Short mmCIF file of C-alpha atoms and ligand atoms in Angstrom, two decimals:
data_model
loop_
_atom_site.label_atom_id
_atom_site.label_comp_id
_atom_site.label_asym_id
_atom_site.label_seq_id
_atom_site.Cartn_x
_atom_site.Cartn_y
_atom_site.Cartn_z
CA MET A 1 -27.14 68.99 47.42
CA ASN A 2 -23.74 67.43 47.49
CA PHE A 3 -21.77 66.15 44.48
CA GLU A 4 -18.44 64.48 44.33
CA ILE A 5 -15.91 65.87 41.82
CA ALA A 6 -13.05 64.12 40.22
CA LEU A 7 -10.40 66.80 39.83
CA TYR A 8 -7.81 65.74 36.88
CA PRO A 9 -5.48 68.98 36.46
CA GLY A 10 -2.84 67.06 33.99
CA ASP A 11 -0.04 69.14 32.45
CA GLY A 12 1.16 72.42 31.46
CA ILE A 13 -1.56 75.09 32.08
CA GLY A 14 -4.04 72.36 32.86
CA PRO A 15 -3.54 72.90 36.67
CA ASP A 16 -3.60 76.53 36.41
CA VAL A 17 -6.91 76.92 34.67
CA LEU A 18 -8.35 74.33 36.78
CA GLU A 19 -7.51 76.06 39.88
CA GLN A 20 -9.51 78.84 38.91
CA ALA A 21 -12.52 76.73 37.81
CA VAL A 22 -12.37 75.29 41.18
CA ARG A 23 -12.57 78.59 43.05
CA VAL A 24 -15.51 79.33 40.96
CA MET A 25 -17.11 76.09 41.85
CA HIS A 26 -16.89 76.73 45.38
CA ARG A 27 -18.32 80.13 45.23
CA ILE A 28 -21.06 79.04 43.14
CA GLY A 29 -21.49 76.40 45.97
CA GLU A 30 -22.23 78.84 48.44
CA ARG A 31 -24.72 80.78 46.34
CA HIS A 32 -26.77 77.66 45.38
CA SER A 33 -26.35 75.64 48.60
CA LEU A 34 -24.34 73.02 46.95
CA THR A 35 -21.30 71.43 48.40
CA PHE A 36 -18.76 69.73 46.75
CA GLN A 37 -16.20 66.73 47.67
CA THR A 38 -13.15 67.00 45.19
CA LYS A 39 -10.98 64.05 44.52
CA ARG A 40 -7.84 65.46 43.20
CA LEU A 41 -6.00 63.04 40.63
CA ASP A 42 -2.42 64.04 40.34
CA TRP A 43 -1.69 62.00 37.06
CA GLY A 44 -0.12 63.04 33.94
CA TYR A 45 3.77 63.89 33.41
CA GLU A 46 4.51 64.31 37.17
CA TYR A 47 3.19 60.91 37.86
CA TRP A 48 5.23 59.54 35.09
CA LYS A 49 8.11 60.74 36.60
CA GLN A 50 7.57 58.60 39.57
CA HIS A 51 6.03 55.87 38.42
CA GLY A 52 6.89 55.29 34.79
CA THR A 53 3.06 55.48 33.65
CA VAL A 54 0.90 58.41 33.31
CA VAL A 55 -1.90 56.85 35.53
CA PRO A 56 -2.27 54.11 37.82
CA ASP A 57 -3.27 50.77 36.86
CA GLY A 58 -7.39 50.45 37.22
CA PHE A 59 -7.27 54.31 37.00
CA LEU A 60 -10.82 54.03 35.78
CA ASP A 61 -12.18 52.60 38.92
CA GLU A 62 -10.86 55.69 41.13
CA ILE A 63 -13.62 57.89 39.13
CA ARG A 64 -16.43 55.46 38.06
CA ASP A 65 -18.62 56.58 40.84
CA VAL A 66 -18.10 60.32 41.06
CA ASP A 67 -20.78 62.69 39.97
CA SER A 68 -18.45 64.26 37.40
CA ILE A 69 -14.85 64.80 36.19
CA LEU A 70 -13.36 68.38 35.60
CA LEU A 71 -10.17 68.23 33.73
CA GLY A 72 -7.55 70.92 32.87
CA ALA A 73 -5.39 69.50 29.92
CA VAL A 74 -2.89 66.74 29.34
CA GLY A 75 0.20 66.50 27.45
CA TRP A 76 3.76 67.25 27.86
CA PRO A 77 5.34 66.19 24.40
CA ASP A 78 8.71 67.32 24.96
CA ALA A 79 8.95 64.47 27.35
CA ILE A 80 6.39 61.76 26.67
CA PRO A 81 4.87 61.05 23.12
CA ASP A 82 1.19 62.28 23.27
CA HIS A 83 -0.35 59.13 22.44
CA VAL A 84 0.85 58.06 25.65
CA THR A 85 -0.11 60.93 27.90
CA LEU A 86 -3.53 61.40 26.20
CA SER A 87 -4.44 57.73 26.06
CA PRO A 88 -6.47 58.05 29.61
CA LEU A 89 -8.27 60.82 28.34
CA VAL A 90 -9.68 58.99 25.41
CA GLN A 91 -10.14 56.02 27.35
CA ILE A 92 -12.20 57.83 30.02
CA ARG A 93 -14.57 59.03 27.05
CA GLN A 94 -14.92 55.50 25.73
CA ALA A 95 -15.26 53.60 28.99
CA PHE A 96 -17.83 55.70 30.28
CA ASP A 97 -19.79 56.07 27.14
CA GLN A 98 -19.51 59.88 26.94
CA PHE A 99 -20.85 59.79 23.33
CA ALA A 100 -21.72 63.47 22.98
CA CYS A 101 -19.00 65.99 23.17
CA VAL A 102 -20.56 69.46 23.01
CA ARG A 103 -18.52 72.36 22.08
CA PRO A 104 -20.27 75.66 21.66
CA ALA A 105 -18.50 78.30 19.65
CA ASN A 106 -19.77 82.11 20.22
CA LEU A 107 -18.08 85.22 20.60
CA PHE A 108 -18.75 87.22 23.47
CA PRO A 109 -19.83 90.70 23.13
CA GLY A 110 -16.96 93.07 23.55
CA LEU A 111 -14.36 90.66 22.09
CA THR A 112 -12.93 90.59 18.63
CA SER A 113 -12.64 87.72 16.21
CA VAL A 114 -9.94 86.77 13.86
CA LEU A 115 -12.69 87.33 11.38
CA SER A 116 -12.90 90.93 10.63
CA GLY A 117 -16.07 92.56 10.91
CA ARG A 118 -17.86 89.61 12.62
CA THR A 119 -19.56 90.36 15.92
CA ALA A 120 -21.25 88.26 18.67
CA GLU A 121 -24.47 88.22 16.47
CA ASP A 122 -22.65 86.50 13.62
CA ILE A 123 -20.55 83.63 15.52
CA ASP A 124 -22.84 81.56 17.76
CA PHE A 125 -22.60 77.72 16.80
CA VAL A 126 -22.26 74.47 18.73
CA VAL A 127 -20.31 71.42 17.27
CA ILE A 128 -21.60 68.01 18.61
CA ARG A 129 -18.70 65.51 18.10
CA GLU A 130 -19.27 62.15 18.16
CA ASN A 131 -16.94 61.00 20.93
CA SER A 132 -17.13 57.26 21.65
CA GLU A 133 -15.91 55.41 18.34
CA GLY A 134 -15.27 56.70 14.77
CA GLU A 135 -11.53 57.31 13.92
CA TYR A 136 -10.64 57.17 17.80
CA ILE A 137 -10.96 53.27 18.17
CA ASP A 138 -7.93 51.82 19.44
CA ASN A 139 -7.64 49.39 16.49
CA GLY A 140 -4.80 48.75 14.22
CA GLY A 141 -1.18 47.80 14.46
CA ARG A 142 2.07 48.19 12.75
CA PHE A 143 3.89 45.44 10.86
CA LYS A 144 7.44 45.32 9.80
CA GLN A 145 8.20 48.31 11.76
CA GLY A 146 11.31 50.14 10.82
CA THR A 147 11.42 48.30 7.67
CA PRO A 148 11.12 49.57 4.02
CA ASP A 149 8.12 47.18 4.09
CA GLU A 150 6.29 48.92 6.97
CA VAL A 151 2.77 48.98 6.91
CA ALA A 152 0.24 50.78 9.44
CA VAL A 153 -3.36 50.06 9.88
CA GLN A 154 -5.81 52.00 11.87
CA THR A 155 -9.39 51.32 11.33
CA ALA A 156 -12.22 53.77 12.05
CA VAL A 157 -15.25 52.06 13.39
CA HIS A 158 -18.61 53.78 12.81
CA THR A 159 -21.82 51.68 14.28
CA ARG A 160 -25.37 52.40 13.35
CA LYS A 161 -26.01 52.57 17.13
CA GLY A 162 -23.33 55.17 17.59
CA VAL A 163 -24.17 57.35 14.58
CA GLU A 164 -28.00 57.15 15.32
CA ARG A 165 -27.57 58.32 18.79
CA ILE A 166 -25.33 61.04 18.14
CA LEU A 167 -27.46 62.44 15.14
CA ARG A 168 -30.61 62.24 17.36
CA PHE A 169 -28.65 64.34 20.12
CA ALA A 170 -27.63 66.82 17.57
CA PHE A 171 -31.40 67.14 16.35
CA GLU A 172 -32.55 67.83 19.68
CA THR A 173 -29.95 70.32 20.37
CA ALA A 174 -31.04 72.15 17.34
CA ARG A 175 -34.64 71.93 18.60
CA LYS A 176 -33.54 73.90 21.60
CA ARG A 177 -31.64 76.55 19.52
CA ARG A 178 -32.42 77.54 15.94
CA ASN A 179 -33.74 74.50 14.43
CA LYS A 180 -30.67 74.33 11.80
CA LEU A 181 -28.33 71.25 11.76
CA THR A 182 -25.22 70.71 9.42
CA MET A 183 -23.84 67.15 9.25
CA ALA A 184 -20.35 67.37 8.11
CA THR A 185 -18.95 64.19 6.84
CA LYS A 186 -16.85 63.15 3.81
CA SER A 187 -19.35 60.73 2.15
CA ASN A 188 -17.86 61.71 -1.34
CA ALA A 189 -14.60 59.95 -0.43
CA GLN A 190 -15.39 57.34 2.16
CA LYS A 191 -18.12 55.39 0.83
CA TYR A 192 -18.98 53.27 3.46
CA SER A 193 -18.91 55.02 6.91
CA TYR A 194 -20.06 58.28 5.75
CA VAL A 195 -22.58 57.38 3.45
CA MET A 196 -24.25 55.24 6.56
CA TRP A 197 -24.02 58.55 8.38
CA ASP A 198 -26.05 60.00 5.27
CA ASP A 199 -28.66 57.26 5.22
CA ILE A 200 -29.35 57.69 9.06
CA LEU A 201 -29.57 61.34 8.91
CA ASP A 202 -32.01 60.92 6.08
CA GLU A 203 -33.96 58.31 8.16
CA LEU A 204 -34.10 60.70 11.20
CA LYS A 205 -35.31 63.76 9.24
CA SER A 206 -39.19 62.84 9.41
CA GLU A 207 -38.98 62.60 13.18
CA TYR A 208 -37.77 66.03 13.45
CA PRO A 209 -39.61 68.08 10.70
CA GLU A 210 -39.19 71.41 12.47
CA VAL A 211 -35.37 71.05 12.08
CA GLU A 212 -33.75 72.21 8.71
CA ALA A 213 -31.01 69.37 8.45
CA GLU A 214 -28.30 69.51 5.65
CA ARG A 215 -25.10 67.63 4.67
CA MET A 216 -21.99 69.38 3.90
CA HIS A 217 -18.39 67.75 3.07
CA CYS A 218 -16.27 68.61 5.86
CA ASP A 219 -13.85 70.49 3.87
CA ALA A 220 -16.56 72.78 2.48
CA ALA A 221 -17.94 73.25 5.91
CA VAL A 222 -14.33 74.42 7.13
CA MET A 223 -14.22 77.03 4.33
CA ASN A 224 -18.05 78.39 5.12
CA LEU A 225 -17.37 78.44 8.56
CA VAL A 226 -14.80 81.03 7.70
CA ARG A 227 -16.76 82.96 5.11
CA TRP A 228 -20.45 82.50 6.43
CA PRO A 229 -20.15 81.70 10.31
CA ASP A 230 -23.70 83.16 10.89
CA ARG A 231 -25.28 80.49 8.82
CA PHE A 232 -24.44 77.68 11.40
CA ASP A 233 -26.26 76.63 14.16
CA VAL A 234 -25.54 73.01 15.19
CA ILE A 235 -22.79 70.96 13.37
CA VAL A 236 -22.65 67.37 13.95
CA ALA A 237 -19.50 65.41 13.31
CA SER A 238 -17.71 62.20 13.52
CA ASN A 239 -15.03 62.02 16.20
CA LEU A 240 -11.90 63.21 14.14
CA PHE A 241 -13.79 66.01 12.12
CA GLY A 242 -15.38 67.21 15.39
CA ASP A 243 -11.78 67.67 16.86
CA LEU A 244 -10.62 69.53 13.78
CA LEU A 245 -13.85 71.67 13.42
CA THR A 246 -13.67 72.56 17.14
CA ASP A 247 -10.30 74.02 16.98
CA LEU A 248 -11.52 76.50 14.13
CA GLY A 249 -14.86 76.97 16.24
CA GLY A 250 -12.43 78.21 19.23
CA ILE A 251 -10.46 80.68 17.32
CA LEU A 252 -13.39 82.22 15.55
CA GLY A 253 -15.20 82.55 18.97
CA GLY A 254 -12.51 84.46 20.15
CA GLY A 255 -9.75 82.33 21.07
CA LEU A 256 -8.84 78.86 22.43
CA GLY A 257 -8.62 80.14 25.86
CA LEU A 258 -12.46 80.67 25.88
CA ALA A 259 -13.74 77.39 24.19
CA PRO A 260 -15.32 74.91 26.63
CA SER A 261 -16.13 71.33 26.02
CA SER A 262 -18.12 68.50 27.67
CA ASN A 263 -17.87 64.69 27.14
CA GLU A 264 -21.19 63.52 28.16
CA ASN A 265 -22.85 60.34 29.24
CA PRO A 266 -26.58 61.41 28.47
CA THR A 267 -28.00 58.44 30.48
CA LYS A 268 -25.93 59.43 33.24
CA GLU A 269 -24.78 55.76 33.68
CA PHE A 270 -21.35 56.89 34.03
CA PRO A 271 -19.74 60.39 35.12
CA SER A 272 -19.50 63.06 32.53
CA MET A 273 -16.11 64.87 32.11
CA PHE A 274 -15.82 68.66 31.38
CA GLU A 275 -12.92 70.21 29.96
CA PRO A 276 -11.38 73.15 27.66
CA VAL A 277 -11.22 72.24 24.19
CA HIS A 278 -7.62 73.51 24.41
CA GLY A 279 -4.57 71.37 25.28
CA SER A 280 -1.74 72.11 27.80
CA ALA A 281 -0.19 75.03 25.88
CA PRO A 282 3.50 74.18 26.56
CA ASP A 283 4.43 77.58 24.79
CA ILE A 284 2.91 79.48 27.69
CA ALA A 285 3.08 76.84 30.57
CA GLY A 286 4.56 78.05 33.81
CA GLN A 287 4.12 81.71 33.13
CA GLY A 288 0.71 82.01 34.91
CA ILE A 289 -1.01 83.65 31.99
CA ALA A 290 -3.22 81.05 30.59
CA ASN A 291 -6.91 82.19 30.19
CA PRO A 292 -8.92 80.30 32.87
CA VAL A 293 -12.46 81.13 30.96
CA ALA A 294 -12.52 77.97 28.81
CA ALA A 295 -12.17 75.84 31.92
CA ILE A 296 -14.64 78.09 33.88
CA LEU A 297 -17.20 77.83 31.14
CA SER A 298 -16.63 73.96 31.18
CA LEU A 299 -17.63 74.08 34.78
CA ALA A 300 -20.99 75.77 33.64
CA MET A 301 -21.41 72.87 31.48
CA MET A 302 -20.93 70.51 34.28
CA PHE A 303 -23.65 72.47 36.31
CA GLU A 304 -26.00 72.12 33.49
CA HIS A 305 -25.44 68.55 33.52
CA LEU A 306 -26.04 68.13 36.90
CA ASP A 307 -29.26 69.76 36.70
CA CYS A 308 -28.16 73.03 38.15
CA PRO A 309 -29.06 75.50 35.49
CA LYS A 310 -29.14 78.59 37.78
CA ALA A 311 -25.60 77.66 38.76
CA ALA A 312 -24.58 77.36 35.10
CA GLU A 313 -26.28 80.56 33.92
CA ASP A 314 -24.58 82.47 37.01
CA VAL A 315 -21.22 81.30 35.87
CA ARG A 316 -21.86 82.30 32.06
CA GLN A 317 -23.29 85.55 33.01
CA ALA A 318 -20.43 86.37 35.56
CA VAL A 319 -17.70 85.54 32.47
CA ALA A 320 -19.72 87.75 30.09
CA ALA A 321 -19.96 90.55 32.47
CA ALA A 322 -16.06 90.18 33.35
CA LEU A 323 -15.23 90.24 29.64
CA ALA A 324 -17.38 93.08 28.90
CA ALA A 325 -15.82 95.05 31.59
CA GLY A 326 -12.68 94.76 29.86
CA ALA A 327 -10.99 91.70 31.89
CA LYS A 328 -8.46 89.99 29.28
CA THR A 329 -5.33 87.58 29.57
CA PRO A 330 -2.49 88.22 27.13
CA ASP A 331 -4.33 85.78 24.26
CA LEU A 332 -7.23 88.38 24.31
CA GLY A 333 -4.83 91.13 24.18
CA GLY A 334 -4.87 92.02 27.88
CA LYS A 335 -2.35 91.90 30.78
CA LEU A 336 -4.38 89.96 33.32
CA THR A 337 -2.72 86.82 35.08
CA THR A 338 -4.66 83.51 34.88
CA ALA A 339 -5.51 84.22 38.51
CA GLU A 340 -6.51 87.89 38.09
CA MET A 341 -8.72 86.71 35.23
CA GLY A 342 -10.34 84.13 37.96
CA ASP A 343 -10.58 87.07 40.31
CA ALA A 344 -12.58 89.38 37.70
CA VAL A 345 -14.92 86.53 37.12
CA LEU A 346 -15.39 86.16 40.95
CA ALA A 347 -15.95 89.82 41.18
CA HIS A 348 -19.39 89.21 39.29
CA LEU A 349 -20.62 86.38 41.53
P1 LIG B 1 -3.08 73.93 22.65
O1 LIG B 1 -4.37 74.01 22.72
O2 LIG B 1 -2.47 73.53 23.87
O3 LIG B 1 -2.33 75.22 22.26
C1 LIG B 1 -2.60 75.96 21.00
C2 LIG B 1 -2.17 77.29 20.97
O4 LIG B 1 -3.28 77.85 21.80
C3 LIG B 1 -0.98 77.65 21.84
O5 LIG B 1 -0.29 78.92 21.16
C4 LIG B 1 -1.56 78.11 23.14
O6 LIG B 1 -0.58 78.84 23.89
C5 LIG B 1 -2.93 78.73 22.87
N1 LIG B 1 -3.80 78.50 24.07
C6 LIG B 1 -4.24 77.12 24.44
N2 LIG B 1 -5.13 77.40 25.78
C7 LIG B 1 -4.77 78.57 26.02
C8 LIG B 1 -5.36 79.39 27.14
N3 LIG B 1 -5.99 78.90 28.12
N4 LIG B 1 -5.06 80.50 27.09
C9 LIG B 1 -4.25 81.23 26.41
N5 LIG B 1 -3.63 80.65 25.19
C10 LIG B 1 -3.95 79.32 25.03
O7 LIG B 1 -2.57 72.89 21.59
P2 LIG B 1 -1.17 72.25 20.98
O8 LIG B 1 0.04 73.31 21.38
O9 LIG B 1 -1.53 71.59 19.72
O10 LIG B 1 -0.93 71.09 22.07
C11 LIG B 1 -0.22 71.14 23.26
C12 LIG B 1 -0.40 70.03 23.97
O11 LIG B 1 -1.84 69.70 24.67
C13 LIG B 1 -0.10 68.55 23.32
O12 LIG B 1 0.45 67.53 24.23
C14 LIG B 1 -1.63 68.22 22.90
O13 LIG B 1 -1.47 66.75 22.16
C15 LIG B 1 -2.47 68.31 23.86
N6 LIG B 1 -3.52 68.45 23.90
C16 LIG B 1 -4.32 68.20 24.88
C17 LIG B 1 -5.90 68.50 24.80
C18 LIG B 1 -6.58 68.23 26.09
O14 LIG B 1 -6.05 67.83 27.09
N7 LIG B 1 -7.95 68.12 25.90
C19 LIG B 1 -6.46 69.23 23.80
C20 LIG B 1 -5.55 69.56 22.93
C21 LIG B 1 -4.18 69.23 22.92
C1 LIG B 2 -9.48 67.32 22.12
C2 LIG B 2 -7.93 66.87 22.10
C3 LIG B 2 -8.18 65.50 22.17
C4 LIG B 2 -9.01 64.99 21.13
C5 LIG B 2 -6.61 64.72 22.37
C6 LIG B 2 -5.86 65.32 23.43
C7 LIG B 2 -6.79 63.20 22.31
O1 LIG B 2 -7.39 67.15 20.82
O2 LIG B 2 -9.94 66.96 23.12
O3 LIG B 2 -9.88 68.29 21.46
O4 LIG B 2 -8.34 64.81 19.99
O5 LIG B 2 -9.87 64.51 21.34
MN1 LIG B 3 -8.93 68.84 19.92
#
C-alpha cells in the first residue's frame, strides 16, 4: 500500500521530533510493505521571514488530497504572535472537519509520574476533545481598540450536530476500553452551551447502556485527575477544556514529551492530522534534546487511522521496549539526544 503524507515540521523542536517520527515511519514501511510519498511543507517562522506570512495563500489546497498530515509543532512567540503562527493549525482542524481530537494519557511501565506512588496501572485514560467548534471558532471582534472604552467579544459556538457527534465518538471509545465515560463541562456556570451538552449526553445514554456515563464540572475534573487518576477511562470535553485537560494528561503520563494526539476526520472525507500534544518548546529548541516519543506515538495513531493496526502496534511496542530498557531524554531524567532516542526506538524495530 502506498500513502501520501504531508510533513509539516513547524518551529522550534517541531522539525527535530518530526524527523525521528519519519525515520520510524520508513522503517515500519519496510516491515509492512507500506510505502510513503512525503510532501514537506516548510511553513512557519522561516517561511514568514521570506514571505511575511506563515503559510502561502491557498495552503489548504496543498494538503487537501494527501492521506494524512504529520505535524511537529508550531509557534515562535519571540518573533511572531502565537495567534498568527498557530492559526493555520486551527484552520486545518476546522476546514478538514477533524472534529475528534484523541489524546491518550498513559504512564509507560518503568517511568515515573509527577504523582508520587502512581504507576502504569493508575494512569491510563484518554481525552476526547471536540476539535471543530466551541471556543475555537474565529468569531468576534475588538471595538474602540486601545481606548478606555475598548470592548472585546469572542463567542463560542456549540452546535447540536457537533456535540452529538463528539459524544457518540466518546461513547464508542469507551466501549472499546473500560466502558466508563466522564463528560467535563461547566454547566453550573454556562447555562446555555454546557446545559445543551448535558441534555445531549442524557439523550444518548440509552443507546450505550453498557457505558457508565457521568458528568463532572471541569474544575472538579482537574482536581480529581490529580487525586484519583485511576478512576478515569474516557473523558470528553469541549475544545478549550480538552486543550487544558490534555496538558495535565501529558504531565500525569510522564511528561509532554510522551503525549501523542490525533485530529481525526472519522468519515475520512478529508485528511486527518497527527501531532504531539506539546508545542515548539522554545526553552529547549536548537539543543537537540527534545523527546521525540510524542511525535513517534502520534505516528502510531496515524497508522491506526490508515487501517494499519499492526504497524501501529509495532510502533507502540518499540517505544515501550525502548523506555523499559531505560532510554531517556533529559525531560525523563536521562541523557539521550533526540536522535539517540530515535535510534533507541528503531533498535526495537
Ligand atoms: P510547550 O508544550 O512547547 O512546552 C511546555 C514545556 O514542556 C516546556 O518546558 C518544554 O521544554 C517542555 N516540552 C515540550 N515538549 C517537549 C519534548 N518533546 N521534549 C522535552 N520537553 C518538552 O508549551 P509552551 O512553552 O507553552 O509553548 C511554546 C510554543 O508552542 C508557543 O508558541 C505555543 O503557542 C506553541 N504551542 C504549539 C502547539 C502545537 O504546535 N500543537 C501546542 C502547544 C503550544
Ligand atoms: C494544542 C495547542 C493548540 C490548541 C494551539 C497551538 C492552538 O495548544 O494542540 O494543544 O490550543 O489547540
Ligand atoms: Mn494545548
